[in-house]
Amino acid sequence: MLTPRTGGTRRSAKREAVLDAAQAVFLEMGYAAASMDSVAARAGVSKATVYAHFDSKDQLFAAVIRRRCDKSEAFVLADRTLDARAALTLIGRRLMDLLLSPEALAMYRVVVSESLRQPELAQAFYDSGPGAGKAQIAAIIAELIRRGELAAVDPRRASDQFVGMLRTDYFMRTLLGLTQPEGSRVDDVIDDAVETMLRAWGTASSPPR
Amino acid sequence: MLTPRTGGTRRSAKREAVLDAAQAVFLEMGYAAASMDSVAARAGVSKATVYAHFDSKDQLFAAVIRRRCDKSEAFVLADRTLDARAALTLIGRRLMDLLLSPEALAMYRVVVSESLRQPELAQAFYDSGPGAGKAQIAAIIAELIRRGELAAVDPRRASDQFVGMLRTDYFMRTLLGLTQPEGSRVDDVIDDAVETMLRAWGTASSPPR
DNA sequence: GAAAAACTAAACCATGCGGTTCAGTTTTTA
DNA sequence: TAAAAACTGAACCGCATGGTTTAGTTTTTC
């Protein structure tokens, strides 16, 4: 019979294959342009199997997005001895690597375009992506302030501004497919953002330049 | 007969109606989900007329985007006597009003999602939108530097960072439909960005705080 | 006022879509 | 090893799509 709907934890290998294929197809084609036939074909699975695991295209899409969101990584700095410049530079590096990855860019494109049609997905994406990142970076900045490495600012505000200075024109051009990520340019963006942060909020123990 | 293809300048009223309707439908539904039938219906026009003016869905979409791009507005400050704080605040206000307008948000969503499929449109959007804005703001910043209101920075870099600090978390949440633009929050974002800019790059004649 | 151009409504076409069904085969399980 | 569950491939459904055509009506143009 069909309809496995295996009791919660079970999840077959086919199911994962369908999710993998669906992720590839949705991120590549966009939600509306993606077809269930192409998902099945890409998964090397019959369409009946796809519908055995997922009730509808919407639900499959939601499952794909939620699975990605659950994999959100942590920025937590292992090394708490870093000074402000080193800490911010490291955060910047990690964030830029993440933001500029082809998969994250594709995810951003499709979630943004479907956000009004699927508000719960937009919320889930925000919470596990930008929202979580902001909170983590704010925590690190708060620690830097506590250690006297940065002047007293609202850490969440500083986090917003720092991330904003990373996600600039260069990010937009990459998002639009107008340029390929290039290491040296990325480093410049990071260094510039760190310098401005330190000029604005640095202390004697974390001088700019 | 059909196929007006009126010689360049002519452009009938029906053509404008089709473009208006197409803009509404594309920005509202996204490219793939929008149908030519709904465009015709919304324009109060027969489908044959739509195809008399535009060869295909792609071309109609392109015409819509290009028309919007051509309407890009200028940020040029009329008043050259403003100090750095006032000038940056005014720029911020205008930029935020533009970025957070429902139409600009919808445009951003659809262009971003179609950027890989329609690279020329992505380029046109960038050039007339973010690219033009960056150039204009950089010119104003250059003027402020010349007048000794700001320290010597690369004006384009400062422009990127300033815009980045405006397009933060708040913009993302609005883009995703998670919040409605609220005046006081917007003002806070602008004031915070201006303050950080002045702390980092202000001079004696443009003190922060 | 008449020819030319723009437009209309509706039927039409082929295609592809999301989703279902079915008869039969493979895999899992105990 | 046999029953139960998962899976296959292909046919199928109804419908909407992008795009065309036709036959006739309105508007523009000079």
Short mmCIF file of N, CA, C and O in Angstrom, two decimals, chain B residues 17-108:
data_model
loop_
_atom_site.label_atom_id
_atom_site.label_comp_id
_atom_site.label_asym_id
_atom_site.label_seq_id
_atom_site.Cartn_x
_atom_site.Cartn_y
_atom_site.Cartn_z
N ALA B 17 -2.59 50.89 -20.02
CA ALA B 17 -3.48 50.14 -19.12
C ALA B 17 -2.95 48.73 -18.92
O ALA B 17 -2.99 48.19 -17.81
N VAL B 18 -2.47 48.13 -19.99
CA VAL B 18 -1.91 46.78 -19.89
C VAL B 18 -0.68 46.80 -18.98
O VAL B 18 -0.53 45.94 -18.10
N LEU B 19 0.17 47.78 -19.16
CA LEU B 19 1.37 47.86 -18.32
C LEU B 19 0.99 48.07 -16.86
O LEU B 19 1.58 47.42 -15.98
N ASP B 20 0.03 48.92 -16.62
CA ASP B 20 -0.40 49.13 -15.24
C ASP B 20 -0.92 47.84 -14.62
O ASP B 20 -0.56 47.47 -13.50
N ALA B 21 -1.78 47.17 -15.38
CA ALA B 21 -2.35 45.92 -14.86
C ALA B 21 -1.26 44.87 -14.66
O ALA B 21 -1.24 44.17 -13.65
N ALA B 22 -0.36 44.78 -15.62
CA ALA B 22 0.70 43.79 -15.53
C ALA B 22 1.58 44.07 -14.31
O ALA B 22 1.98 43.14 -13.59
N GLN B 23 1.87 45.32 -14.08
CA GLN B 23 2.67 45.66 -12.90
C GLN B 23 1.98 45.20 -11.63
O GLN B 23 2.58 44.54 -10.78
N ALA B 24 0.70 45.50 -11.55
CA ALA B 24 -0.04 45.09 -10.35
C ALA B 24 -0.02 43.58 -10.18
O ALA B 24 0.26 43.06 -9.11
N VAL B 25 -0.30 42.87 -11.27
CA VAL B 25 -0.39 41.41 -11.17
C VAL B 25 0.97 40.78 -10.89
O VAL B 25 1.10 39.91 -10.02
N PHE B 26 1.99 41.21 -11.60
CA PHE B 26 3.32 40.63 -11.40
C PHE B 26 3.84 40.91 -9.99
O PHE B 26 4.38 40.01 -9.33
N LEU B 27 3.68 42.14 -9.54
CA LEU B 27 4.22 42.47 -8.22
C LEU B 27 3.43 41.77 -7.12
O LEU B 27 3.97 41.48 -6.05
N GLU B 28 2.19 41.49 -7.40
CA GLU B 28 1.32 40.90 -6.38
C GLU B 28 1.47 39.38 -6.33
O GLU B 28 1.49 38.78 -5.26
N MET B 29 1.56 38.77 -7.52
CA MET B 29 1.55 37.31 -7.59
C MET B 29 2.93 36.70 -7.81
O MET B 29 3.10 35.51 -7.59
N GLY B 30 3.86 37.48 -8.24
CA GLY B 30 5.13 36.92 -8.68
C GLY B 30 5.05 36.55 -10.15
O GLY B 30 3.96 36.35 -10.69
N TYR B 31 6.19 36.45 -10.79
CA TYR B 31 6.20 36.23 -12.24
C TYR B 31 5.50 34.94 -12.64
O TYR B 31 4.57 34.94 -13.45
N ALA B 32 5.92 33.83 -12.08
CA ALA B 32 5.42 32.52 -12.53
C ALA B 32 3.93 32.36 -12.26
O ALA B 32 3.20 31.79 -13.07
N ALA B 33 3.49 32.86 -11.13
CA ALA B 33 2.09 32.65 -10.74
C ALA B 33 1.14 33.61 -11.45
O ALA B 33 -0.07 33.39 -11.44
N ALA B 34 1.67 34.64 -12.05
CA ALA B 34 0.81 35.60 -12.75
C ALA B 34 0.40 35.03 -14.11
O ALA B 34 1.20 34.42 -14.80
N SER B 35 -0.86 35.22 -14.47
CA SER B 35 -1.32 34.71 -15.77
C SER B 35 -1.68 35.87 -16.69
O SER B 35 -2.11 36.93 -16.24
N MET B 36 -1.50 35.62 -17.97
CA MET B 36 -1.80 36.65 -18.96
C MET B 36 -3.30 36.95 -18.99
O MET B 36 -3.70 38.07 -19.29
N ASP B 37 -4.11 35.94 -18.72
CA ASP B 37 -5.56 36.16 -18.65
C ASP B 37 -5.89 37.16 -17.55
O ASP B 37 -6.72 38.05 -17.76
N SER B 38 -5.26 37.01 -16.41
CA SER B 38 -5.58 37.92 -15.32
C SER B 38 -5.08 39.33 -15.63
O SER B 38 -5.72 40.31 -15.23
N VAL B 39 -3.97 39.42 -16.33
CA VAL B 39 -3.48 40.74 -16.75
C VAL B 39 -4.51 41.40 -17.66
O VAL B 39 -4.90 42.56 -17.47
N ALA B 40 -4.97 40.65 -18.65
CA ALA B 40 -5.95 41.20 -19.60
C ALA B 40 -7.22 41.63 -18.87
O ALA B 40 -7.74 42.73 -19.09
N ALA B 41 -7.70 40.75 -17.98
CA ALA B 41 -8.93 41.05 -17.26
C ALA B 41 -8.76 42.32 -16.43
O ALA B 41 -9.60 43.21 -16.44
N ARG B 42 -7.63 42.40 -15.73
CA ARG B 42 -7.39 43.56 -14.86
C ARG B 42 -7.27 44.85 -15.66
O ARG B 42 -7.64 45.92 -15.19
N ALA B 43 -6.74 44.72 -16.87
CA ALA B 43 -6.58 45.91 -17.71
C ALA B 43 -7.90 46.27 -18.40
O ALA B 43 -8.00 47.32 -19.04
N GLY B 44 -8.90 45.40 -18.29
CA GLY B 44 -10.16 45.64 -18.98
C GLY B 44 -9.99 45.61 -20.48
O GLY B 44 -10.49 46.44 -21.22
N VAL B 45 -9.26 44.60 -20.92
CA VAL B 45 -8.79 44.54 -22.30
C VAL B 45 -8.81 43.07 -22.72
O VAL B 45 -8.77 42.18 -21.89
N SER B 46 -8.93 42.82 -24.01
CA SER B 46 -8.92 41.43 -24.44
C SER B 46 -7.50 40.90 -24.49
O SER B 46 -6.54 41.66 -24.65
N LYS B 47 -7.38 39.59 -24.37
CA LYS B 47 -6.03 39.01 -24.36
C LYS B 47 -5.32 39.27 -25.68
O LYS B 47 -4.09 39.44 -25.72
N ALA B 48 -6.10 39.31 -26.75
CA ALA B 48 -5.49 39.57 -28.06
C ALA B 48 -4.79 40.93 -28.07
O ALA B 48 -3.73 41.09 -28.68
N THR B 49 -5.40 41.89 -27.39
CA THR B 49 -4.78 43.22 -27.33
C THR B 49 -3.46 43.18 -26.57
O THR B 49 -2.48 43.82 -26.96
N VAL B 50 -3.46 42.41 -25.49
CA VAL B 50 -2.21 42.28 -24.74
C VAL B 50 -1.12 41.76 -25.66
O VAL B 50 -0.01 42.33 -25.73
N TYR B 51 -1.44 40.71 -26.41
CA TYR B 51 -0.42 40.10 -27.29
C TYR B 51 -0.16 40.95 -28.53
O TYR B 51 0.83 40.75 -29.23
N ALA B 52 -1.05 41.89 -28.81
CA ALA B 52 -0.77 42.82 -29.91
C ALA B 52 0.33 43.80 -29.51
O ALA B 52 1.12 44.23 -30.35
N HIS B 53 0.39 44.10 -28.22
CA HIS B 53 1.37 45.09 -27.76
C HIS B 53 2.66 44.45 -27.27
O HIS B 53 3.72 45.07 -27.33
N PHE B 54 2.55 43.21 -26.77
CA PHE B 54 3.73 42.56 -26.22
C PHE B 54 3.80 41.13 -26.74
O PHE B 54 2.80 40.40 -26.70
N ASP B 55 4.96 40.74 -27.20
CA ASP B 55 5.10 39.45 -27.87
C ASP B 55 4.91 38.25 -26.95
O ASP B 55 4.46 37.20 -27.38
N SER B 56 5.30 38.41 -25.70
CA SER B 56 5.26 37.27 -24.79
C SER B 56 5.18 37.74 -23.35
O SER B 56 5.32 38.94 -23.06
N LYS B 57 4.95 36.80 -22.48
CA LYS B 57 4.91 37.10 -21.06
C LYS B 57 6.25 37.69 -20.60
O LYS B 57 6.27 38.66 -19.85
N ASP B 58 7.33 37.08 -21.06
CA ASP B 58 8.65 37.58 -20.70
C ASP B 58 8.82 39.05 -21.08
O ASP B 58 9.28 39.86 -20.28
N GLN B 59 8.44 39.37 -22.31
CA GLN B 59 8.64 40.74 -22.77
C GLN B 59 7.75 41.72 -22.01
O GLN B 59 8.16 42.85 -21.73
N LEU B 60 6.55 41.27 -21.68
CA LEU B 60 5.68 42.14 -20.89
C LEU B 60 6.29 42.39 -19.52
O LEU B 60 6.33 43.53 -19.03
N PHE B 61 6.77 41.34 -18.92
CA PHE B 61 7.42 41.48 -17.61
C PHE B 61 8.60 42.44 -17.70
O PHE B 61 8.76 43.34 -16.88
N ALA B 62 9.41 42.24 -18.72
CA ALA B 62 10.57 43.12 -18.90
C ALA B 62 10.13 44.56 -19.07
O ALA B 62 10.73 45.48 -18.49
N ALA B 63 9.07 44.78 -19.84
CA ALA B 63 8.59 46.16 -20.06
C ALA B 63 8.12 46.78 -18.75
O ALA B 63 8.36 47.96 -18.48
N VAL B 64 7.47 45.97 -17.92
CA VAL B 64 7.01 46.48 -16.63
C VAL B 64 8.19 46.91 -15.77
O VAL B 64 8.21 48.03 -15.22
N ILE B 65 9.16 46.04 -15.66
CA ILE B 65 10.31 46.34 -14.81
C ILE B 65 11.07 47.56 -15.33
O ILE B 65 11.42 48.47 -14.58
N ARG B 66 11.29 47.58 -16.62
CA ARG B 66 12.05 48.70 -17.18
C ARG B 66 11.32 50.03 -16.99
O ARG B 66 11.93 51.05 -16.72
N ARG B 67 10.02 50.00 -17.13
CA ARG B 67 9.27 51.24 -16.93
C ARG B 67 9.44 51.74 -15.51
O ARG B 67 9.64 52.93 -15.27
N ARG B 68 9.35 50.82 -14.55
CA ARG B 68 9.55 51.21 -13.16
C ARG B 68 10.96 51.76 -12.94
O ARG B 68 11.16 52.74 -12.25
N CYS B 69 11.93 51.08 -13.53
CA CYS B 69 13.32 51.51 -13.34
C CYS B 69 13.54 52.92 -13.88
O CYS B 69 14.27 53.71 -13.30
N ASP B 70 12.89 53.24 -15.00
CA ASP B 70 13.08 54.56 -15.60
C ASP B 70 12.54 55.67 -14.72
O ASP B 70 12.92 56.83 -14.86
N LYS B 71 11.64 55.30 -13.82
CA LYS B 71 11.06 56.33 -12.95
C LYS B 71 11.89 56.57 -11.69
O LYS B 71 11.39 57.18 -10.76
N SER B 72 13.11 56.10 -11.65
CA SER B 72 13.89 56.23 -10.42
C SER B 72 14.06 57.70 -10.06
O SER B 72 14.34 58.54 -10.91
N GLU B 73 13.85 57.96 -8.80
CA GLU B 73 13.87 59.35 -8.35
C GLU B 73 15.25 59.77 -7.86
O GLU B 73 16.09 58.94 -7.56
N ALA B 74 15.43 61.05 -7.74
CA ALA B 74 16.72 61.58 -7.32
C ALA B 74 16.70 61.92 -5.83
O ALA B 74 15.68 62.30 -5.28
N PHE B 75 17.85 61.76 -5.22
CA PHE B 75 18.00 62.10 -3.81
C PHE B 75 18.65 63.46 -3.64
O PHE B 75 18.82 63.92 -2.53
N VAL B 76 19.03 64.04 -4.74
CA VAL B 76 19.83 65.26 -4.68
C VAL B 76 19.25 66.25 -3.68
O VAL B 76 18.06 66.55 -3.70
N LEU B 77 20.11 66.71 -2.81
CA LEU B 77 19.67 67.67 -1.81
C LEU B 77 19.64 69.06 -2.42
O LEU B 77 20.64 69.54 -2.93
N ALA B 78 18.49 69.68 -2.34
CA ALA B 78 18.39 71.04 -2.87
C ALA B 78 19.19 72.00 -1.99
O ALA B 78 19.91 72.86 -2.47
N ASP B 79 19.10 71.75 -0.69
CA ASP B 79 19.71 72.67 0.27
C ASP B 79 21.14 72.25 0.60
O ASP B 79 21.37 71.28 1.32
N ARG B 80 22.08 73.01 0.10
CA ARG B 80 23.49 72.67 0.31
C ARG B 80 24.04 73.27 1.59
O ARG B 80 25.25 73.23 1.85
N THR B 81 23.18 73.89 2.37
CA THR B 81 23.68 74.50 3.60
C THR B 81 23.53 73.58 4.80
O THR B 81 23.94 73.91 5.90
N LEU B 82 22.94 72.42 4.58
CA LEU B 82 22.72 71.51 5.70
C LEU B 82 24.04 70.98 6.24
O LEU B 82 24.96 70.70 5.48
N ASP B 83 24.09 70.80 7.55
CA ASP B 83 25.29 70.18 8.12
C ASP B 83 25.18 68.67 7.96
O ASP B 83 24.17 68.15 7.47
N ALA B 84 26.23 67.97 8.37
CA ALA B 84 26.29 66.53 8.13
C ALA B 84 25.10 65.80 8.76
O ALA B 84 24.45 64.97 8.12
N ARG B 85 24.83 66.16 9.99
CA ARG B 85 23.74 65.47 10.68
C ARG B 85 22.41 65.66 9.94
O ARG B 85 21.68 64.70 9.68
N ALA B 86 22.12 66.88 9.61
CA ALA B 86 20.85 67.16 8.94
C ALA B 86 20.80 66.51 7.56
O ALA B 86 19.78 65.94 7.16
N ALA B 87 21.92 66.58 6.85
CA ALA B 87 21.95 66.01 5.50
C ALA B 87 21.76 64.50 5.55
O ALA B 87 20.94 63.93 4.80
N LEU B 88 22.49 63.83 6.44
CA LEU B 88 22.38 62.37 6.52
C LEU B 88 20.98 61.95 6.98
O LEU B 88 20.41 60.97 6.49
N THR B 89 20.44 62.71 7.91
CA THR B 89 19.10 62.38 8.40
C THR B 89 18.07 62.51 7.28
O THR B 89 17.18 61.66 7.13
N LEU B 90 18.23 63.55 6.50
CA LEU B 90 17.28 63.75 5.40
C LEU B 90 17.41 62.65 4.35
O LEU B 90 16.41 62.10 3.88
N ILE B 91 18.64 62.30 4.02
CA ILE B 91 18.86 61.19 3.08
C ILE B 91 18.22 59.92 3.63
O ILE B 91 17.52 59.18 2.93
N GLY B 92 18.48 59.67 4.91
CA GLY B 92 17.95 58.47 5.53
C GLY B 92 16.44 58.43 5.47
O GLY B 92 15.84 57.39 5.13
N ARG B 93 15.84 59.56 5.76
CA ARG B 93 14.38 59.63 5.72
C ARG B 93 13.86 59.29 4.33
O ARG B 93 12.96 58.47 4.15
N ARG B 94 14.43 59.92 3.34
CA ARG B 94 13.96 59.69 1.97
C ARG B 94 14.19 58.25 1.54
O ARG B 94 13.34 57.63 0.91
N LEU B 95 15.36 57.74 1.88
CA LEU B 95 15.67 56.37 1.46
C LEU B 95 14.74 55.37 2.15
O LEU B 95 14.22 54.44 1.51
N MET B 96 14.51 55.57 3.41
CA MET B 96 13.64 54.63 4.12
C MET B 96 12.21 54.70 3.60
O MET B 96 11.56 53.67 3.42
N ASP B 97 11.74 55.91 3.32
CA ASP B 97 10.39 56.02 2.75
C ASP B 97 10.30 55.24 1.45
O ASP B 97 9.30 54.57 1.17
N LEU B 98 11.35 55.36 0.65
CA LEU B 98 11.35 54.64 -0.63
C LEU B 98 11.43 53.13 -0.42
O LEU B 98 10.61 52.38 -0.95
N LEU B 99 12.41 52.70 0.37
CA LEU B 99 12.65 51.26 0.53
C LEU B 99 11.47 50.54 1.16
O LEU B 99 11.20 49.38 0.83
N LEU B 100 10.80 51.23 2.08
CA LEU B 100 9.72 50.57 2.81
C LEU B 100 8.36 50.72 2.15
O LEU B 100 7.37 50.21 2.65
N SER B 101 8.31 51.42 1.01
CA SER B 101 7.02 51.56 0.33
C SER B 101 6.59 50.20 -0.21
O SER B 101 7.42 49.41 -0.67
N PRO B 102 5.31 49.89 -0.13
CA PRO B 102 4.81 48.58 -0.57
C PRO B 102 5.23 48.25 -2.00
O PRO B 102 5.59 47.11 -2.30
N GLU B 103 5.22 49.25 -2.85
CA GLU B 103 5.57 48.99 -4.23
C GLU B 103 7.04 48.61 -4.39
O GLU B 103 7.38 47.66 -5.10
N ALA B 104 7.92 49.33 -3.68
CA ALA B 104 9.34 49.02 -3.78
C ALA B 104 9.63 47.64 -3.19
O ALA B 104 10.45 46.88 -3.72
N LEU B 105 8.96 47.31 -2.11
CA LEU B 105 9.17 45.99 -1.51
C LEU B 105 8.73 44.89 -2.47
O LEU B 105 9.42 43.89 -2.65
N ALA B 106 7.57 45.09 -3.09
CA ALA B 106 7.07 44.08 -4.04
C ALA B 106 8.00 43.95 -5.23
O ALA B 106 8.30 42.84 -5.71
N MET B 107 8.47 45.09 -5.70
CA MET B 107 9.43 45.08 -6.81
C MET B 107 10.70 44.32 -6.44
O MET B 107 11.20 43.50 -7.21
N TYR B 108 11.20 44.60 -5.26
CA TYR B 108 12.41 43.92 -4.79
C TYR B 108 12.19 42.41 -4.73
O TYR B 108 13.00 41.62 -5.21
#
